[in-house]
PDB file of C-alpha atoms in Angstrom:
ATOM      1  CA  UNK A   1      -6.391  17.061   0.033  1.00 85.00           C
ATOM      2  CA  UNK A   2      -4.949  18.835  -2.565  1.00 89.00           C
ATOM      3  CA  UNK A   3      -0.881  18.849  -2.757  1.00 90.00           C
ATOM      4  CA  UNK A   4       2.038  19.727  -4.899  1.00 94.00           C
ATOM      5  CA  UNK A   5       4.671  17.383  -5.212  1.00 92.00           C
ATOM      6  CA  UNK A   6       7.842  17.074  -7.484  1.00 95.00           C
ATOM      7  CA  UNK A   7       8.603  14.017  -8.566  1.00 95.00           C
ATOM      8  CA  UNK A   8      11.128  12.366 -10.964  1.00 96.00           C
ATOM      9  CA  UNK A   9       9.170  11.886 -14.067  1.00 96.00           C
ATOM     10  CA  UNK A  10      11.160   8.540 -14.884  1.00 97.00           C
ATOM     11  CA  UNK A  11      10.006   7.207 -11.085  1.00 96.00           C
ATOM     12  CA  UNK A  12       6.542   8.743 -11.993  1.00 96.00           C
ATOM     13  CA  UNK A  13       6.135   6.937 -15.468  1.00 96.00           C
ATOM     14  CA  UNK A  14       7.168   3.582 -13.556  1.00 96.00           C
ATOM     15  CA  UNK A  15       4.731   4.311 -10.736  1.00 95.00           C
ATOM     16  CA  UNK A  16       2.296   4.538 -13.857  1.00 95.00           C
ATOM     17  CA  UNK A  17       3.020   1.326 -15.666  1.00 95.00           C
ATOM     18  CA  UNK A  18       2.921  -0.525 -12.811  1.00 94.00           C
ATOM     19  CA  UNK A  19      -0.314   0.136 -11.376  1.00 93.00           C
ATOM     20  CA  UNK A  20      -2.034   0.623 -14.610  1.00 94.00           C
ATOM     21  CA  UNK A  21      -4.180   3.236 -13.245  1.00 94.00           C
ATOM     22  CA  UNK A  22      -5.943   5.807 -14.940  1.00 94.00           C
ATOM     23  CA  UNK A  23      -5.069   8.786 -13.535  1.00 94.00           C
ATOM     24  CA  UNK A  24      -2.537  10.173 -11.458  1.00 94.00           C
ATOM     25  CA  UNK A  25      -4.197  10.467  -8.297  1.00 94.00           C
ATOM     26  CA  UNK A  26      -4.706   6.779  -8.362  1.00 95.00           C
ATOM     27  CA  UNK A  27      -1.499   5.501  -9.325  1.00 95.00           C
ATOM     28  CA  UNK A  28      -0.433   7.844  -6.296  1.00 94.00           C
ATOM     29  CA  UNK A  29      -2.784   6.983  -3.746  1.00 94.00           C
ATOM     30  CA  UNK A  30      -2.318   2.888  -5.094  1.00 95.00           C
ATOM     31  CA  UNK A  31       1.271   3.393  -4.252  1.00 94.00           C
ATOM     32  CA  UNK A  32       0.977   4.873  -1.202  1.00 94.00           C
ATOM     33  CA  UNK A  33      -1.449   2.416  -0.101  1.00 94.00           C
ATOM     34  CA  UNK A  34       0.731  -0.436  -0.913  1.00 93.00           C
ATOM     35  CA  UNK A  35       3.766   1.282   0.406  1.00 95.00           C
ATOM     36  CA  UNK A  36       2.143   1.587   3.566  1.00 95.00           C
ATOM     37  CA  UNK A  37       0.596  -2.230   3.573  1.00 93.00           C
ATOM     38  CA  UNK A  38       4.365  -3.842   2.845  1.00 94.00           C
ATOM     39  CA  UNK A  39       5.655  -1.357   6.190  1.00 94.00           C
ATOM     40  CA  UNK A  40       2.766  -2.572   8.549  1.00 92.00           C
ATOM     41  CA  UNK A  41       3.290  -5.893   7.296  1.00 90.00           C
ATOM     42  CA  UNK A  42       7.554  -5.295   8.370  1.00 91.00           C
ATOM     43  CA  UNK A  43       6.809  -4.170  11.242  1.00 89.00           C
ATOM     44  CA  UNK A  44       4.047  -7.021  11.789  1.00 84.00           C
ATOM     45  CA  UNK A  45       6.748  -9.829  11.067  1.00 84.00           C
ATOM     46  CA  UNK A  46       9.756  -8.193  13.150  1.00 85.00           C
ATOM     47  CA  UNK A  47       7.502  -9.403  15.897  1.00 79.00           C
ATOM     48  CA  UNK A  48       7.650 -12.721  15.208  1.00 74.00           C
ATOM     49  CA  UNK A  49       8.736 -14.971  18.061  1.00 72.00           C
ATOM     50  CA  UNK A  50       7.261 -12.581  20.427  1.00 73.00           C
ATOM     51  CA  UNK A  51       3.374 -12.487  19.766  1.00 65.00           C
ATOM     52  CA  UNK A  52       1.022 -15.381  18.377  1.00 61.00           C
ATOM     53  CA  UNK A  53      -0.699 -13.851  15.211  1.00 58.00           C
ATOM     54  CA  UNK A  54      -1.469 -17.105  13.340  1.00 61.00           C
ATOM     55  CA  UNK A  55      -5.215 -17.220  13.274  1.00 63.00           C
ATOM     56  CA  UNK A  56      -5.924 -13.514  13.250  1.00 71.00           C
ATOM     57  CA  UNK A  57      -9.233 -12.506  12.352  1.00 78.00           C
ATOM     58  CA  UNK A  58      -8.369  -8.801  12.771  1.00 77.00           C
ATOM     59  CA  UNK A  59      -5.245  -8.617  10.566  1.00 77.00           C
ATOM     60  CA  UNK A  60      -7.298 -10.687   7.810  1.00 79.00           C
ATOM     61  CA  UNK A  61      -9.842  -8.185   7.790  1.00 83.00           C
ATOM     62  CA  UNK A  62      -6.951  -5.041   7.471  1.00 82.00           C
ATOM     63  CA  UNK A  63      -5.608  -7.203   4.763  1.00 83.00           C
ATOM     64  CA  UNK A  64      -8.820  -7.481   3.421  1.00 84.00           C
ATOM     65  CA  UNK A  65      -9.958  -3.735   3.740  1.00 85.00           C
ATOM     66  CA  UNK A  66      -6.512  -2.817   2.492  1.00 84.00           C
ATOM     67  CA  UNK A  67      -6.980  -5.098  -0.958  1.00 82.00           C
ATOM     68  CA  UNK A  68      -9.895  -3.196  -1.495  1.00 84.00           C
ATOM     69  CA  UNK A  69      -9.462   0.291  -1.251  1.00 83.00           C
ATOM     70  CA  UNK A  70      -6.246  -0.954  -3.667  1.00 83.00           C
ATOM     71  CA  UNK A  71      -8.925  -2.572  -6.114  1.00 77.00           C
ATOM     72  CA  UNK A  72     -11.513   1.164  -6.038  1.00 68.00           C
TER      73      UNK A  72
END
């Protein structure tokens, strides 16, 4: 999808440097993707006490699947 954004070009340039990609649709969809990963994992541990996730095979394989759509 196609999509005009304005963004700060300091926060841009940082966004940049820090995922060392090589274009600007990958540092934004990296950052997006991790953005996203660190709020399911939030909401994931604000749970804690009520459900039993140690030994999840399913949240592995998010992980997982997550880590490499980061990595293409």
């Amino acid at each position: 999808m196609r999509t005009t954004l304005n963004i700060d070009d300091r926060l841009f340039q940082d966004v940049l440097s820090i995922t060392k990609a090589k274009s600007k649709t990958e540092a934004v969809r990296t950052a997006l993707t991790e953005f996203l990963r660190m709020k399911r994992k939030e909401k994931i541990l604000a749970m804690r006490g009520r459900v039993d996730i140690r030994g999840s095979e399913k949240l592995r394989e998010e992980e997982q699947r997550e880590y490499e759509e980061i990595q293409q």
